[in-house]
PDB file of C-alpha atoms in Angstrom:
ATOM      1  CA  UNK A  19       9.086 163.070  55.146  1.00  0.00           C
ATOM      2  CA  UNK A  20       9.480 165.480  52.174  1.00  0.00           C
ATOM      3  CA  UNK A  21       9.167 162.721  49.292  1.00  0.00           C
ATOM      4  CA  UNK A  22       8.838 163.852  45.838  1.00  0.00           C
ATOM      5  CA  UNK A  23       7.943 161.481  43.300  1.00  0.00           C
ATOM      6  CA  UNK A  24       8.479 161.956  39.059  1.00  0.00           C
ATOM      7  CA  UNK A  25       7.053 160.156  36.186  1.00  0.00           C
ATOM      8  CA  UNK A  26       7.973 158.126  34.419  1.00  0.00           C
ATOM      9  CA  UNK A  27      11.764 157.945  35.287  1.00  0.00           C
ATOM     10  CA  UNK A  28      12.020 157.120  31.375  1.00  0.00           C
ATOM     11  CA  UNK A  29      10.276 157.385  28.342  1.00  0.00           C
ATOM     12  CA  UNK A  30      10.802 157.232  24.488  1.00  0.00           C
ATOM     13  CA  UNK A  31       9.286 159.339  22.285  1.00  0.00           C
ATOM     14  CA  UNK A  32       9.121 159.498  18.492  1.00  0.00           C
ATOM     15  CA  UNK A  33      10.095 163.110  16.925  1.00  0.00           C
ATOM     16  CA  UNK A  34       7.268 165.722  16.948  1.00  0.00           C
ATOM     17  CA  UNK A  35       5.301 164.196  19.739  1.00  0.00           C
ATOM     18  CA  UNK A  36       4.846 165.857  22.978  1.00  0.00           C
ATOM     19  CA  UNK A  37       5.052 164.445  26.257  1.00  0.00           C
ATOM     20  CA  UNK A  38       4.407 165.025  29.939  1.00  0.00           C
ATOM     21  CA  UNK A  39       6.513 164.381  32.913  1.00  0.00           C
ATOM     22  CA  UNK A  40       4.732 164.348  36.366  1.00  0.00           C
ATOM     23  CA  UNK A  41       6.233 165.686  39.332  1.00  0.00           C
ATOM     24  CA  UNK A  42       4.336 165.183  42.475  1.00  0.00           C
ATOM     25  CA  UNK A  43       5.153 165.904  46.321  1.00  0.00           C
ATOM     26  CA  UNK A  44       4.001 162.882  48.275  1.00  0.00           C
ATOM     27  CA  UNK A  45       3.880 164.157  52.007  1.00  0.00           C
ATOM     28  CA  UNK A  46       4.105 167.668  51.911  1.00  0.00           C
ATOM     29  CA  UNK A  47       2.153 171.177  50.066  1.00  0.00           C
ATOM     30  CA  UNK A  48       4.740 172.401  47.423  1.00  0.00           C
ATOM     31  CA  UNK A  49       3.966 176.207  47.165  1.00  0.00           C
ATOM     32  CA  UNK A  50       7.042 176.065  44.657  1.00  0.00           C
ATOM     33  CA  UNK A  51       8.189 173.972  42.205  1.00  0.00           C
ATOM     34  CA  UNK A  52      11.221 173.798  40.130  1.00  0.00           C
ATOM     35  CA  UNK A  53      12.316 171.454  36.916  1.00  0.00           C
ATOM     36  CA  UNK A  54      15.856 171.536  36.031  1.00  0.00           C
ATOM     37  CA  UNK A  55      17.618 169.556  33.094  1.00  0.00           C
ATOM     38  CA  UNK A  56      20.984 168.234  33.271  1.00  0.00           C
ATOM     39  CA  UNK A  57      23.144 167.038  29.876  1.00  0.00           C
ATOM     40  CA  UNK A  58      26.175 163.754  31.029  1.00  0.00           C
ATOM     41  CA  UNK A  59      28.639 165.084  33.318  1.00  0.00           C
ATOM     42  CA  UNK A  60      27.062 168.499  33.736  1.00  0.00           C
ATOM     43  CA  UNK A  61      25.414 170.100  36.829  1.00  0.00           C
ATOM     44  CA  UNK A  62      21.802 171.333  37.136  1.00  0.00           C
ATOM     45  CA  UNK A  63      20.494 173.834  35.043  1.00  0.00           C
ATOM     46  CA  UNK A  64      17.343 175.571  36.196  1.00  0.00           C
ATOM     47  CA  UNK A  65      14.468 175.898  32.748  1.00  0.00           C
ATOM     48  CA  UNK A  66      11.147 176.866  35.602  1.00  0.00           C
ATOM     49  CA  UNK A  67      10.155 177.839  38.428  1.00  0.00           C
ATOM     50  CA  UNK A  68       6.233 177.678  39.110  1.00  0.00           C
ATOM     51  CA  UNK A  69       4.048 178.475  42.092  1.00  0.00           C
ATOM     52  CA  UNK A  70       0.971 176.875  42.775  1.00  0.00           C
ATOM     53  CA  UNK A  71      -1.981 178.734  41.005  1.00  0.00           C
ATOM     54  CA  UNK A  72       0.442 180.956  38.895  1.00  0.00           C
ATOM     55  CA  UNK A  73       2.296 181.032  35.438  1.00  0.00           C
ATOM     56  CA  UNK A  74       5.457 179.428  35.554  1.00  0.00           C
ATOM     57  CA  UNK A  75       8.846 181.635  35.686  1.00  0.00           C
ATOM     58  CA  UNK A  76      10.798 180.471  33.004  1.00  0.00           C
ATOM     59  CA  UNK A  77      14.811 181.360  32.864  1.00  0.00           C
ATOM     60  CA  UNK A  78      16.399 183.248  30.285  1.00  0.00           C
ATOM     61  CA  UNK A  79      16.920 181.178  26.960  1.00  0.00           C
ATOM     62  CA  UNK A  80      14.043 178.491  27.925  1.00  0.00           C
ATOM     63  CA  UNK A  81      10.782 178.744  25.412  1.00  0.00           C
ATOM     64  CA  UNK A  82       8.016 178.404  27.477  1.00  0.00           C
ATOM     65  CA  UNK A  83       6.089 177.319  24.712  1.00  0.00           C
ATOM     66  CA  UNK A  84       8.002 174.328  23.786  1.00  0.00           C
ATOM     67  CA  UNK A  85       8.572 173.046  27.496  1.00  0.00           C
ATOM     68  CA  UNK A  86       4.762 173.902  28.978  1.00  0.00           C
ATOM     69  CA  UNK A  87       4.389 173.711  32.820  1.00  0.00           C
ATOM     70  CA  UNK A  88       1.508 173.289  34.910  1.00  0.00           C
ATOM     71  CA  UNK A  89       1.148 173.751  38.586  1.00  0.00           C
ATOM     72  CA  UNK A  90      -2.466 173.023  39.050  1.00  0.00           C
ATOM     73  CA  UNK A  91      -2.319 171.634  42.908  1.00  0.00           C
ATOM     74  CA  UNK A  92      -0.227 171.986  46.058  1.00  0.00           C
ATOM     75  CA  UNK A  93       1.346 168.463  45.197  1.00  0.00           C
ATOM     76  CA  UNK A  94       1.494 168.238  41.419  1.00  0.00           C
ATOM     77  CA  UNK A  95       3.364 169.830  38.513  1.00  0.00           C
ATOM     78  CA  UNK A  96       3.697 169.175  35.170  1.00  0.00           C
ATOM     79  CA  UNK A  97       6.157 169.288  32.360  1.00  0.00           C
ATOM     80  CA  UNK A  98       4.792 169.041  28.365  1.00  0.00           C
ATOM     81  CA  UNK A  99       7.671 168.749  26.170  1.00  0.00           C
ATOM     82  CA  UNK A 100       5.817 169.867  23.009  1.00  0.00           C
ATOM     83  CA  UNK A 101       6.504 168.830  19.498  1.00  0.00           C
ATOM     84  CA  UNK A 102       9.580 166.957  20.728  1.00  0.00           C
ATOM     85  CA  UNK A 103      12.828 167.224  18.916  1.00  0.00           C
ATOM     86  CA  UNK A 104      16.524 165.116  19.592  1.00  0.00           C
ATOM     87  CA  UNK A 105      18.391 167.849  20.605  1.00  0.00           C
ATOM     88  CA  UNK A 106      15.191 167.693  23.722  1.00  0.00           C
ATOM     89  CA  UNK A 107      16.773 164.360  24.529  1.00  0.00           C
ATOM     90  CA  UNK A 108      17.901 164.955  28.147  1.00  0.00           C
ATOM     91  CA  UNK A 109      17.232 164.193  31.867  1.00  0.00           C
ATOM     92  CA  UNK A 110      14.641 166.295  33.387  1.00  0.00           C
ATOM     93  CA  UNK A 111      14.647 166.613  37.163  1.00  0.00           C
ATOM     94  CA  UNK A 112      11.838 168.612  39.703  1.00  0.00           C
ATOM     95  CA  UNK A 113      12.093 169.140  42.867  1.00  0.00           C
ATOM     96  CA  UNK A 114       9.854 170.816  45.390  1.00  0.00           C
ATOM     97  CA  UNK A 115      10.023 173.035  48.631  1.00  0.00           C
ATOM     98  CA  UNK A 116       7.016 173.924  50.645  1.00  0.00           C
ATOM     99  CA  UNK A 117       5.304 173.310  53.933  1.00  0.00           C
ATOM    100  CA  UNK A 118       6.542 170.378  56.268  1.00  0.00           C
ATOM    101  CA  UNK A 119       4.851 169.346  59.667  1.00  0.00           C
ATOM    102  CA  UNK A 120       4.297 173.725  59.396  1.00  0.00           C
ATOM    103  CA  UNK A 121       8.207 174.474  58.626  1.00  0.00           C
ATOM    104  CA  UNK A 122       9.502 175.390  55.441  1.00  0.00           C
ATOM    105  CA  UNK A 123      11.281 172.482  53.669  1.00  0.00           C
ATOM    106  CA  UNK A 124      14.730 172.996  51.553  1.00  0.00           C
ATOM    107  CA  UNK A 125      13.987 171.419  48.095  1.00  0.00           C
ATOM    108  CA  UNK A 126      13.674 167.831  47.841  1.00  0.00           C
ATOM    109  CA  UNK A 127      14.139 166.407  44.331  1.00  0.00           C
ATOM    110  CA  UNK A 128      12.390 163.371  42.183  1.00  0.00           C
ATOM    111  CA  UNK A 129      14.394 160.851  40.617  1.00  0.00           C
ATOM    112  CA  UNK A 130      14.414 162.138  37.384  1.00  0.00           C
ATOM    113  CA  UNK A 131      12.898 161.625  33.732  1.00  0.00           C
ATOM    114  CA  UNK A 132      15.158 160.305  31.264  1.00  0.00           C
ATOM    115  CA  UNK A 133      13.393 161.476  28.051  1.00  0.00           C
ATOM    116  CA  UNK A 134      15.003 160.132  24.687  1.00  0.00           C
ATOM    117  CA  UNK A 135      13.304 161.403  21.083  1.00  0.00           C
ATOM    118  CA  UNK A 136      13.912 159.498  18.507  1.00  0.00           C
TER     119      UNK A 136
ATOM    120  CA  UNK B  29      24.092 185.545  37.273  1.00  0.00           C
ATOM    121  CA  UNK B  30      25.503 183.618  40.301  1.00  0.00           C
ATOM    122  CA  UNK B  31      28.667 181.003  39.726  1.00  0.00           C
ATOM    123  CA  UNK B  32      29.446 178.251  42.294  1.00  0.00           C
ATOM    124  CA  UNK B  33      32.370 176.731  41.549  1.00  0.00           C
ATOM    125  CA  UNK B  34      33.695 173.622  42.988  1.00  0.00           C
ATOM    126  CA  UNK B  35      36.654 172.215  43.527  1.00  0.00           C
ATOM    127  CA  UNK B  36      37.962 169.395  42.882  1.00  0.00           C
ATOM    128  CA  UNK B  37      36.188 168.464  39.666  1.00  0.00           C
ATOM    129  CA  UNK B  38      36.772 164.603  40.250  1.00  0.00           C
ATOM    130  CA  UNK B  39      38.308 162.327  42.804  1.00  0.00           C
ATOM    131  CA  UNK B  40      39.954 158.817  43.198  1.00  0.00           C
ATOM    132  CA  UNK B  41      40.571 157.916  46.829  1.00  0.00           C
ATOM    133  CA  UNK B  42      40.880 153.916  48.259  1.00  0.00           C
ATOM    134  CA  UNK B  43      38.399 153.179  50.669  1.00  0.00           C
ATOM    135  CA  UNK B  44      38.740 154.325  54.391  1.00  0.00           C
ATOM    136  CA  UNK B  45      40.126 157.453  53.107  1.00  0.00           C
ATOM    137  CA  UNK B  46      38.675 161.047  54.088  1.00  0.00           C
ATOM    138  CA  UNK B  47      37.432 163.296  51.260  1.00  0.00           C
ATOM    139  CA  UNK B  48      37.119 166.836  51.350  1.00  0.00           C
ATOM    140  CA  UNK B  49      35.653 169.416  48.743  1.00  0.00           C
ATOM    141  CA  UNK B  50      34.732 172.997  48.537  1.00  0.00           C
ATOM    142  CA  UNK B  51      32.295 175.344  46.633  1.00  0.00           C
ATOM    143  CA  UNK B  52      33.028 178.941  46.759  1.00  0.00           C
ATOM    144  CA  UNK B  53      30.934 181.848  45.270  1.00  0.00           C
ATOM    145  CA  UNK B  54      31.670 185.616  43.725  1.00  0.00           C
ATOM    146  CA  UNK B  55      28.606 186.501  45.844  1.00  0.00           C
ATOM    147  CA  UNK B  56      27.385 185.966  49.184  1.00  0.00           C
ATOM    148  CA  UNK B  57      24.826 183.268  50.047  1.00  0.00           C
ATOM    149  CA  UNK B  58      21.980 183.092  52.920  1.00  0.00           C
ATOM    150  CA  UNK B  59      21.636 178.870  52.982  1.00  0.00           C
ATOM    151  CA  UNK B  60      23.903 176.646  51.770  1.00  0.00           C
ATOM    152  CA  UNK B  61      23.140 173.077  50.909  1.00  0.00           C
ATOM    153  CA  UNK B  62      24.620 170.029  49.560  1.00  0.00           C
ATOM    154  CA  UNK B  63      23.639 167.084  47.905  1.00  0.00           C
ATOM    155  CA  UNK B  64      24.503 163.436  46.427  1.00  0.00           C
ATOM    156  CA  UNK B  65      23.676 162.259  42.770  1.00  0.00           C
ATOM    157  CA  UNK B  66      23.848 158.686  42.200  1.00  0.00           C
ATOM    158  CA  UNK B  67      23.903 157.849  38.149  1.00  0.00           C
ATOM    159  CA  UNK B  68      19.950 158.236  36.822  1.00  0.00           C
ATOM    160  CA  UNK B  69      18.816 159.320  40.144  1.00  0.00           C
ATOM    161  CA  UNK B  70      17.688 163.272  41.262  1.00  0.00           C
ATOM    162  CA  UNK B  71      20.136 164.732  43.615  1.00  0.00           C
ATOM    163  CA  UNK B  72      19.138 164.004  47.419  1.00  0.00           C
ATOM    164  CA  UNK B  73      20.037 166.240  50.410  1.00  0.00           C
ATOM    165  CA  UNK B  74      23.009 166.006  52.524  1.00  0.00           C
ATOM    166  CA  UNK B  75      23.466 168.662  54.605  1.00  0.00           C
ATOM    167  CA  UNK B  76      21.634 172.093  55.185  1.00  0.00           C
ATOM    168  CA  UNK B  77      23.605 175.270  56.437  1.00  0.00           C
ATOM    169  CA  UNK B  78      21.953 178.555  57.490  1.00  0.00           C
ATOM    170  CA  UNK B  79      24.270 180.375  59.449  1.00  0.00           C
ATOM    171  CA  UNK B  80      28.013 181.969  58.657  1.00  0.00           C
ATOM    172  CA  UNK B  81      30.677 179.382  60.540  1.00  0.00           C
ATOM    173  CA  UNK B  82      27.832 176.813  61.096  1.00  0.00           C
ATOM    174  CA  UNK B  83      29.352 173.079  61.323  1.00  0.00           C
ATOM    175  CA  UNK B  84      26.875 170.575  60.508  1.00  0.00           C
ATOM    176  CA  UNK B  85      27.621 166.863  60.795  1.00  0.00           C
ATOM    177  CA  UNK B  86      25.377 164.075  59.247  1.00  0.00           C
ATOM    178  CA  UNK B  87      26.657 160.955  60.138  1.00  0.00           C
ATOM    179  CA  UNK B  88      30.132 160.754  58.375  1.00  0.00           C
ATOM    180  CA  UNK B  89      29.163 163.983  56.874  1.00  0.00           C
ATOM    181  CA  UNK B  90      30.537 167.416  58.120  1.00  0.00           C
ATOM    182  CA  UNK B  91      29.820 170.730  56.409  1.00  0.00           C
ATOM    183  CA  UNK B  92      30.839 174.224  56.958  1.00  0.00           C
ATOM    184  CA  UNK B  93      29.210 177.694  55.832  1.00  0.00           C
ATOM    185  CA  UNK B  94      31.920 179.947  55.381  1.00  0.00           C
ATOM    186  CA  UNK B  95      32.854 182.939  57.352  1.00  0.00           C
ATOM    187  CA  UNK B  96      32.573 185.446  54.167  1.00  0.00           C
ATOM    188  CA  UNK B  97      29.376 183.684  52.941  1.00  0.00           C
ATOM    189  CA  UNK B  98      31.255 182.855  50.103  1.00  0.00           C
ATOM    190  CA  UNK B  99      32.252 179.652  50.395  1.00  0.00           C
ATOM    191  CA  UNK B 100      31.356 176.162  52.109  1.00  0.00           C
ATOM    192  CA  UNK B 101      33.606 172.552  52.234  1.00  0.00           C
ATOM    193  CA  UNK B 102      31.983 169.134  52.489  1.00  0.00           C
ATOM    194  CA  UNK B 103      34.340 166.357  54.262  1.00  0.00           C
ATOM    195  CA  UNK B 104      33.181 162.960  54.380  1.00  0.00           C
ATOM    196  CA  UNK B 105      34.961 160.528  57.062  1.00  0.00           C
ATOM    197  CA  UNK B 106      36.489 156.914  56.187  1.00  0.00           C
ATOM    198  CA  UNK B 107      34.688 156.836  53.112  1.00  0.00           C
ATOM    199  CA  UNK B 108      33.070 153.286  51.686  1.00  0.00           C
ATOM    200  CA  UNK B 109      31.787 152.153  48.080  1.00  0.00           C
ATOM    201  CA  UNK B 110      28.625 153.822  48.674  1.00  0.00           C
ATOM    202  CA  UNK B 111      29.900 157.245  49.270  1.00  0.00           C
ATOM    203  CA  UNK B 112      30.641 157.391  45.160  1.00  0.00           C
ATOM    204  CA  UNK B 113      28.418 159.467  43.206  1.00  0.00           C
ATOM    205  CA  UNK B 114      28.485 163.225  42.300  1.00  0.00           C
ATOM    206  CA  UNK B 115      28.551 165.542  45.239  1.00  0.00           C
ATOM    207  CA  UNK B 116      26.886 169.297  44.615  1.00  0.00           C
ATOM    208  CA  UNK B 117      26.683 172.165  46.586  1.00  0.00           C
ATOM    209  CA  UNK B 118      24.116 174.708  46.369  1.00  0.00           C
ATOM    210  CA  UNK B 119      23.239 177.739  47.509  1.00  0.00           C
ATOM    211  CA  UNK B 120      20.221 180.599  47.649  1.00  0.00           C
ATOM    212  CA  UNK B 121      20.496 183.875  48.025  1.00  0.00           C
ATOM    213  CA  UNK B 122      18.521 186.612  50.379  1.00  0.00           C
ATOM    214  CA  UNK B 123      14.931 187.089  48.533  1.00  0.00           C
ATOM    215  CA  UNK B 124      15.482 184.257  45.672  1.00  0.00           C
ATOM    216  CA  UNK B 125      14.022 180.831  46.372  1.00  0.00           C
ATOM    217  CA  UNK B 126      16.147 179.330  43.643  1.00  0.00           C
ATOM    218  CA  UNK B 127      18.834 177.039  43.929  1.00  0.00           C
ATOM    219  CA  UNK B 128      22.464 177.987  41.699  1.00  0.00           C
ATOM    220  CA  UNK B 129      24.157 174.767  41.753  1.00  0.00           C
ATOM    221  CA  UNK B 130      27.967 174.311  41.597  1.00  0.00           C
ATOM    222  CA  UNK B 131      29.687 172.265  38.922  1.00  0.00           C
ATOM    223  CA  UNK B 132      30.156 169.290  40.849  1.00  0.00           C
ATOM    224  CA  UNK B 133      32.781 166.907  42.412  1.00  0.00           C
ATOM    225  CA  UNK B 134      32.349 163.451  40.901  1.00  0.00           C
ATOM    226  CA  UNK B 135      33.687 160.996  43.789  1.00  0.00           C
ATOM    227  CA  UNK B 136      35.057 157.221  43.060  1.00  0.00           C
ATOM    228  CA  UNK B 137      36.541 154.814  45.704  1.00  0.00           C
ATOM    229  CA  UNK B 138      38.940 152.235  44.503  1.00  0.00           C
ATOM    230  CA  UNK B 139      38.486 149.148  46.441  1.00  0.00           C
TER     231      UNK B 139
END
């Protein structure tokens, strides 16, 4: 149980396009959401949090108009990178907590988005 | 806002060899959690911990949450060449559903 699925796990994009990552849990309602990047040989750092039905939380330092997230469902969120620039080359991970067989699950994580702008 | 640091940054062990890391915190923690990254993967879960001097084994995996709350180790039995990857702890504080992450210990086995 607890799957989370992301998508794609790569894509290439051409400078000033925008593009949307999917994050989706597979067995389980994810009241919360959370998409993280993470630069080569550096840990997690936390850009969102969303809940299901409300604006996203973004952290300090994080435009929320550039990286546009979307938690529409219990088992679906979404991340637009808008008008996508190099430096947004990066991996993008989400991962999702919520209700399990009626417990609360830890969060369970996709495999990751490698985006690359070019 | 809330550090986890963990120590050590990187290790080189042979095979069969026990590993053991540590993440400690300026602040206390409520859960503590740790998980494996394999290169282009998302981290997956190891081991939960919910209780101050909990022990939690997972197979070859034991974990500890600290007395203080500030601190938990990660020891990993006879290791083989799939134990390699990067091994993070996190943690969440009381009334904050997000995860701080530490900095990682990156783990390779020499044959």
């Amino acid at each position: 149980g607890a799957v989370v699925s992301q998508h794609p796990s790569w894509v290439i994009c051409k400078s000033g396009t925008s593009v949307k990552i999917e994050c989706r849990s597979l067995d389980f309602q994810a009241t919360t959401m959370f998409w993280y990047r993470q630069f080569p040989k550096q840990s997690l750092m936390l850009m969102a949090t969303s809940n299901e039905g409300s604006k996203a939380t973004y952290e300090q330092g994080v435009e929320k108009d550039k990286f546009l997230i979307n938690h529409a469902s219990l088992t679906l969120s979404t991340l637009t990178v808008t008008s996508a620039h190099p430096e947004d080359s990066s991996f993008y991970i989400c991962s999702a907590r919520g209700l399990l067989d009626g417990t609360n699950t830890e969060a369970f994580f996709g495999q990751g988005t490698r985006l690359t702008v070019v | 806002g809330q550090q986890l640091n963990q120590s050590p940054q990187s290790m080189f062990i042979q095979e069969g060899e026990d590993v053991s890391m540590n993440c400690t915190s300026s602040s206390i923690f409520n859960t503590w959690l740790w998980y494996k990254q394999e290169p282009g993967e998302g981290p997956v879960l190891l081991i939960a911990l919910y209780k101050a001097g909990e022990l939690t084994s997972n197979g070859r995996l034991t974990a500890q949450f600290g007395i203080t709350r500030k601190d938990s180790f990660l020891n990993i039995s006879a290791s083989i060449p799939s134990d390699v990857g990067i091994y993070f702890c996190a943690g969440t504080y009381f009334g904050n559903e997000k995860l701080t992450f530490g900095t990682g210990t990156r783990l390779t086995i020499i044959p």
